XYZ file of C-alpha atoms in Angstrom:
418
model
C -12.169 17.471 -2.671
C -12.404 14.687 -0.089
C -15.612 13.171 1.206
C -15.280 13.627 4.939
C -16.485 10.803 7.160
C -15.712 12.541 10.453
C -14.864 11.053 13.837
C -17.777 9.413 15.614
C -16.297 9.790 19.103
C -13.615 12.368 20.030
C -10.130 11.038 20.725
C -8.279 14.093 22.091
C -5.472 12.062 23.682
C -4.599 10.228 20.473
C -0.983 10.239 19.224
C -0.314 8.363 15.966
C 3.297 7.442 15.180
C 4.076 6.294 11.625
C 7.295 4.715 10.339
C 8.065 5.772 6.761
C 8.361 8.889 4.631
C 6.487 8.028 1.437
C 3.046 8.994 0.152
C 1.564 6.133 2.195
C 2.980 7.535 5.433
C 1.754 11.032 4.616
C -1.677 9.631 3.734
C -1.906 7.931 7.128
C -1.064 11.221 8.842
C -3.680 13.036 6.786
C -6.289 10.412 7.618
C -5.723 10.848 11.367
C -5.759 14.635 10.999
C -9.041 14.600 9.068
C -10.750 12.374 11.618
C -9.347 13.731 14.885
C -7.392 16.906 14.181
C -4.183 15.393 15.620
C -0.611 15.723 14.327
C 1.117 12.407 13.728
C 4.800 11.803 14.357
C 6.265 10.465 11.094
C 9.658 8.764 11.476
C 11.669 8.554 8.247
C 15.261 7.764 7.326
C 15.610 11.141 5.603
C 13.485 14.265 5.437
C 11.487 13.763 2.250
C 9.586 16.476 0.431
C 6.368 14.598 1.107
C 6.611 15.201 4.862
C 8.862 18.267 5.080
C 7.160 21.570 6.033
C 3.867 19.787 6.734
C 1.429 21.371 9.195
C -0.313 18.087 10.005
C 2.669 16.058 11.216
C 5.992 16.198 13.011
C 8.808 14.624 11.019
C 11.515 12.826 13.004
C 14.559 11.768 10.986
C 16.103 8.446 12.033
C 18.904 7.327 9.669
C 19.033 3.960 11.460
C 15.454 3.027 10.620
C 16.723 -0.264 9.121
C 18.121 -1.349 12.498
C 15.650 -2.843 14.992
C 17.353 -1.772 18.274
C 17.861 1.753 16.937
C 14.203 2.051 15.964
C 13.094 0.742 19.350
C 15.209 3.335 21.154
C 13.855 6.116 18.974
C 10.235 5.013 19.406
C 10.577 4.765 23.163
C 12.058 8.264 23.227
C 9.136 9.566 21.153
C 6.676 7.957 23.566
C 8.369 9.715 26.501
C 7.887 13.026 24.686
C 4.127 12.406 24.461
C 3.059 11.328 27.962
C -0.594 10.832 28.771
C -1.553 10.011 25.198
C -2.974 6.948 23.470
C -0.152 6.103 21.091
C -0.831 4.024 17.958
C 2.191 2.711 16.016
C 1.956 2.044 12.263
C 4.322 1.230 9.381
C 3.924 2.331 5.768
C 5.879 -0.548 4.179
C 6.096 -4.313 4.678
C 9.622 -4.193 6.091
C 8.644 -1.460 8.553
C 5.657 -3.470 9.722
C 7.982 -6.435 10.196
C 10.337 -4.277 12.272
C 7.425 -3.294 14.496
C 6.103 -6.839 14.848
C 9.501 -8.395 15.538
C 10.109 -5.832 18.287
C 6.614 -5.906 19.744
C 7.812 -7.042 23.190
C 9.958 -3.896 23.510
C 7.202 -1.541 22.337
C 3.740 -2.733 23.307
C 3.996 -1.317 26.846
C 3.992 2.125 25.219
C 2.088 1.655 21.955
C -1.000 0.044 20.513
C 0.335 -2.222 17.748
C -2.571 -3.298 15.486
C -0.709 -5.988 13.546
C -0.658 -9.801 13.500
C 2.098 -11.854 15.138
C 5.311 -12.885 13.357
C 4.116 -16.405 12.547
C 0.979 -15.144 10.775
C 2.973 -12.413 9.061
C 5.384 -15.010 7.670
C 2.552 -17.037 6.153
C 1.433 -14.238 3.855
C 4.356 -11.898 3.224
C 6.390 -14.670 1.579
C 4.861 -14.842 -1.896
C 5.597 -18.553 -2.154
C 3.680 -19.397 1.007
C 0.895 -17.052 -0.076
C 0.566 -18.917 -3.379
C 0.415 -22.245 -1.568
C -2.285 -20.872 0.727
C -4.317 -19.682 -2.277
C -4.084 -23.154 -3.829
C -5.192 -24.776 -0.570
C -8.250 -22.522 -0.240
C -9.245 -22.466 -3.913
C -8.435 -18.790 -4.404
C -7.578 -17.627 -7.926
C -3.806 -17.208 -8.317
C -1.489 -17.038 -11.379
C 0.689 -19.952 -12.496
C 3.938 -19.695 -10.521
C 7.480 -21.115 -10.471
C 9.650 -20.624 -7.385
C 13.441 -20.308 -7.460
C 15.935 -20.528 -4.591
C 18.250 -17.654 -5.501
C 21.276 -18.732 -3.462
C 21.135 -22.248 -4.908
C 22.046 -20.717 -8.260
C 21.106 -21.814 -11.746
C 17.770 -21.049 -13.372
C 14.301 -22.434 -12.660
C 12.321 -24.705 -14.947
C 9.931 -22.308 -16.681
C 8.636 -24.771 -19.281
C 5.109 -24.423 -17.843
C 5.175 -20.649 -18.412
C 5.175 -18.537 -21.557
C 7.578 -15.630 -21.905
C 7.450 -12.777 -21.176
C 7.009 -13.488 -17.462
C 6.876 -11.514 -14.212
C 9.690 -11.971 -11.683
C 9.797 -10.594 -8.131
C 11.242 -11.316 -4.723
C 9.232 -13.630 -2.492
C 10.418 -11.859 0.678
C 9.979 -8.092 0.229
C 11.462 -7.236 3.622
C 14.726 -9.092 2.869
C 14.788 -7.709 -0.677
C 14.572 -4.155 0.668
C 17.971 -4.620 2.328
C 19.947 -5.446 -0.820
C 21.065 -3.357 -3.798
C 22.157 -4.240 -7.336
C 22.231 -2.621 -10.752
C 18.765 -2.350 -12.271
C 16.909 -3.267 -9.078
C 13.135 -2.988 -9.377
C 10.163 -4.035 -7.279
C 8.781 -6.109 -10.176
C 10.529 -7.231 -13.381
C 9.016 -8.045 -16.753
C 11.376 -10.611 -18.295
C 11.257 -11.310 -22.020
C 13.499 -14.362 -22.449
C 15.045 -17.228 -20.442
C 18.484 -15.663 -20.977
C 17.277 -12.375 -19.508
C 15.843 -14.252 -16.531
C 19.152 -16.035 -15.946
C 21.020 -12.718 -15.984
C 18.566 -11.160 -13.528
C 18.783 -14.053 -11.073
C 22.593 -13.979 -11.209
C 22.571 -10.289 -10.271
C 20.106 -10.916 -7.446
C 22.271 -13.783 -6.161
C 25.385 -11.577 -6.214
C 23.551 -8.925 -4.147
C 23.372 -11.345 -1.199
C 19.581 -11.722 -1.203
C 18.842 -14.937 0.712
C 15.178 -15.470 -0.125
C 13.382 -17.002 -3.065
C 12.286 -15.411 -6.332
C 8.850 -15.898 -7.821
C 8.400 -16.225 -11.587
C 4.782 -15.920 -12.673
C 2.531 -16.028 -15.663
C 2.275 -12.546 -17.146
C -1.407 -11.681 -17.206
C -2.037 -9.753 -20.453
C -3.417 -6.249 -20.426
C -2.299 -2.789 -19.372
C -2.384 -1.178 -15.941
C -6.165 -0.856 -16.022
C -6.407 -4.620 -15.569
C -5.111 -4.240 -12.014
C -7.402 -4.263 -8.993
C -6.879 -3.424 -5.328
C -8.716 -4.668 -2.244
C -8.285 -3.670 1.371
C -10.046 -5.475 4.232
C -10.248 -4.799 7.957
C -10.600 -7.711 10.387
C -11.513 -7.182 14.030
C -9.669 -8.573 17.043
C -11.662 -11.820 16.765
C -10.599 -12.384 13.167
C -13.882 -11.416 11.487
C -13.721 -9.292 8.344
C -15.762 -6.184 9.073
C -15.011 -3.916 6.123
C -13.735 -4.075 2.531
C -12.704 -1.418 0.043
C -12.328 -2.498 -3.595
C -10.824 -0.404 -6.357
C -10.278 -0.545 -10.116
C -6.728 0.626 -10.855
C -6.536 2.980 -13.825
C -2.789 3.510 -13.992
C 0.290 2.482 -12.027
C 3.507 4.284 -11.247
C 6.370 3.392 -13.581
C 9.554 4.674 -11.947
C 11.789 1.717 -10.926
C 11.466 2.248 -7.172
C 7.688 2.608 -7.204
C 6.792 0.306 -10.099
C 3.420 -1.345 -9.617
C 1.967 1.075 -7.090
C -1.419 2.497 -8.139
C -1.320 6.081 -9.386
C -5.067 6.232 -10.084
C -7.983 4.221 -8.641
C -11.764 4.333 -8.970
C -13.508 2.799 -5.972
C -16.246 0.202 -6.304
C -17.311 -3.203 -4.993
C -16.969 -6.832 -6.138
C -18.733 -9.406 -3.977
C -17.000 -12.438 -5.527
C -13.509 -11.080 -4.944
C -14.343 -9.955 -1.405
C -15.733 -13.415 -0.624
C -12.421 -15.026 -1.617
C -10.478 -12.562 0.526
C -12.763 -13.195 3.492
C -12.217 -16.939 3.136
C -8.455 -16.474 3.237
C -8.343 -13.924 6.059
C -10.738 -15.750 8.352
C -8.884 -19.005 7.711
C -5.742 -17.260 8.993
C -7.481 -15.559 11.893
C -6.179 -12.272 10.508
C -6.574 -9.047 12.482
C -6.251 -5.448 11.310
C -5.844 -4.314 7.715
C -4.833 -6.514 4.780
C -4.171 -5.090 1.321
C -4.391 -7.306 -1.788
C -2.950 -6.777 -5.286
C -5.001 -8.442 -8.037
C -5.369 -8.447 -11.820
C -8.199 -9.266 -14.195
C -7.270 -11.963 -16.734
C -9.125 -11.329 -20.030
C -8.318 -14.851 -21.228
C -10.649 -16.561 -18.763
C -12.443 -13.756 -16.888
C -10.806 -14.528 -13.543
C -9.380 -11.882 -11.229
C -6.279 -13.412 -9.675
C -4.722 -12.595 -6.304
C -1.010 -11.727 -6.520
C -0.099 -10.929 -2.913
C -1.229 -9.756 0.504
C 0.379 -6.739 2.148
C -0.023 -6.865 5.962
C -0.930 -3.196 6.283
C -2.652 -0.270 4.670
C -1.016 0.111 1.261
C 0.930 3.002 -0.226
C -2.295 4.187 -1.895
C -4.358 3.750 1.289
C -6.029 7.144 0.964
C -8.313 5.752 -1.748
C -10.367 4.344 1.136
C -10.640 7.587 3.091
C -11.355 9.504 -0.108
C -13.993 6.911 -0.987
C -15.924 7.452 2.229
C -14.374 5.335 4.997
C -11.704 6.992 7.103
C -9.260 4.164 7.820
C -7.938 5.657 11.068
C -11.368 5.465 12.673
C -11.487 1.654 12.554
C -8.148 1.458 14.385
C -9.110 4.052 16.954
C -12.635 2.810 17.588
C -11.500 -0.764 18.255
C -8.070 -0.367 19.843
C -8.335 2.967 21.679
C -12.017 3.520 22.419
C -13.081 -0.122 22.862
C -15.920 0.185 20.339
C -16.879 -1.927 17.312
C -14.678 -0.951 14.329
C -17.634 0.526 12.437
C -20.470 2.681 13.766
C -23.820 0.934 13.964
C -25.505 0.845 10.573
C -22.386 1.839 8.636
C -21.907 -0.015 5.310
C -19.329 -2.808 5.340
C -17.865 -1.748 1.981
C -17.314 1.356 -0.117
C -20.604 2.278 -1.722
C -19.943 5.177 -4.107
C -17.387 5.671 -6.906
C -14.573 8.091 -6.145
C -11.375 8.876 -8.025
C -8.045 8.673 -6.179
C -4.929 9.881 -7.961
C -1.418 11.078 -7.142
C -1.122 12.607 -10.639
C -2.568 15.719 -12.243
C -5.889 14.503 -13.593
C -5.060 15.505 -17.191
C -1.905 13.397 -17.029
C -3.826 10.443 -15.612
C -6.339 10.642 -18.471
C -3.545 10.811 -21.059
C -2.124 7.464 -19.954
C -5.432 5.623 -19.432
C -5.869 3.737 -22.688
C -9.552 2.786 -22.450
C -11.875 5.592 -23.673
C -14.671 4.593 -21.275
C -12.317 4.725 -18.289
C -10.998 8.107 -19.430
C -14.541 9.401 -19.674
C -15.345 8.072 -16.208
C -12.228 9.713 -14.815
C -13.222 13.038 -16.343
C -16.794 12.749 -15.051
C -15.705 12.043 -11.468
C -13.395 15.051 -11.566
C -16.141 17.323 -12.859
C -18.467 16.032 -10.131
C -15.837 16.960 -7.468
C -15.488 13.298 -6.561
C -11.720 13.131 -6.983
C -8.881 13.368 -4.462
C -5.119 13.695 -4.559
C -3.896 12.806 -1.034
C -0.988 15.262 -1.207
C -3.144 18.349 -1.766
C -4.833 19.054 1.560
C -6.450 22.342 2.569
C -4.789 22.190 6.006
C -1.374 22.462 4.329
C -0.644 26.163 3.849
C 3.138 26.425 4.184
C 4.294 28.040 0.898
C 7.444 25.890 0.862
C 5.369 22.732 0.812
C 3.017 24.102 -1.832
C 6.009 24.977 -4.000
C 7.429 21.468 -3.568
C 4.123 19.876 -4.584
C 3.851 22.072 -7.657
C 7.332 21.034 -8.787
C 6.704 17.376 -7.904
C 3.504 17.295 -9.950
C 5.323 18.840 -12.916
C 8.033 16.196 -12.560
C 5.410 13.493 -12.941
C 5.096 14.501 -16.591
C 8.820 13.981 -17.143
C 8.808 10.650 -15.300
C 5.958 9.182 -17.346
C 7.504 10.336 -20.601
C 10.745 8.602 -19.624
C 9.485 5.388 -18.042
C 6.101 4.892 -19.717
C 6.313 6.636 -23.099
C 2.905 5.799 -24.440
C -0.312 7.609 -23.740
C -3.969 6.814 -23.985
C -4.992 9.861 -25.994
C-alpha cells in the first residue's frame, strides 16, 4: 500500500520520457502515473520484464542507447510523436544522465532537462573529486587512496587496513567496459587480490581512476540513503533520509538498497545542504552513506546526480518526487506546496523483496521487528506491485521474479538474520 500524495495542480499535457529499463526507471514511471495519471515513455536497450506488458508506460527499445547521436535521434523522434505536450526527460542511471547532459543543446528545444551542466556533473560524479570536495567542506568521508588504472602498478595502501573497498571513480566510463568478475563495488581481502583486480580493470580499457577506501565495519543495515531536491536558484528545498535494512547482492546490482525505512537526520542533511549549496546544485541529488560504529560518524561515499534506483522510497514515504519537477519546471510554481514539510516525516518501509525474505536477511532483531510492524500497519511498499498493473503476463513475471529473489540471496548472500 502506498501513501498517495496526489497532484496539487493538474498537468494534463505532461509527457515524461525516461532513459533506462531497471527498477529505477519503472519507479519513475509509476511516480508520474500516481501523481498525474500519465503514461511515461521508457526507452531501454532491451525490453526488460520490469517494463514489458506495463499499463502505465510505453516501452521503446533502442539498442544504441550507449551512443549519443543515436539517442538524440530517437528522443527527437519520440518528441515528434507527442506534439503539444510538456515533455520532461530523465535518466535512471549516472551514464544515462551524462548522455542527456552532454547532448543538452540537441534536446532542450524539445524537452525540459532538470539536470546540472557538465562542469558541475564532473565535480561530483568522479569519486576522487567528490572526496576532495568533502575534505574541503568538512564533510565526513572515509579514508581513501586513488589509483590511476592505466598507469599500472598498485597503489600505496599502507594507510588502509585490509579488507578494503574498491570501485571505479568514473561510473559512466566504467559502464562501457567489461571484464571477468566485473562488479559495481569490490570487497578486496589482500594486496595481492587488489593487484589482480586492477590488472583486469586495466586490461578492459577503462581509462579512469579507481578508488580504494577504508572498509567501514558492519552489515548492510549500517548503510544510509539521502535524497535532496534543490530549486533553480540552488537552494535545498526538500530532503528524504532512509535507513537501509538490506542491499542487493547480485554482481550487477551490488550495493543498491533492497529495503529502506524512511526517517530524518538533521545533522546529515545539514552536511548535504552545505555541499549542494556550495556547488549551486539544482534538481535531485542522491547520496550513499554508512554509519561507522567505531566513531559514531555517518560518512558520505558518493553523490548520484539523479533520483536513485530505489527512488520510490520517497514517493512511498509521502513525497511524490515527480511533483517537485513538474511544479517547478512545467507549472512555474515553487517545488513544494505552501506549508508542505521539507523532509519525510513518517516511517515507511520500501522493499523490492518479499517482506518475509527481507526479514530473514536483516540481522538486527529490533530492525526485523520494526519491519514486521510497518508491514502489519500497511505502511510498506514494493514499487513493482502497483494496482494499476493488471496485465496477467506482467503479474506472472513479477511472481516468478519475486521467487527468484530467494534463489539469488541464497547464492550471493548465504547468511540470514533469523
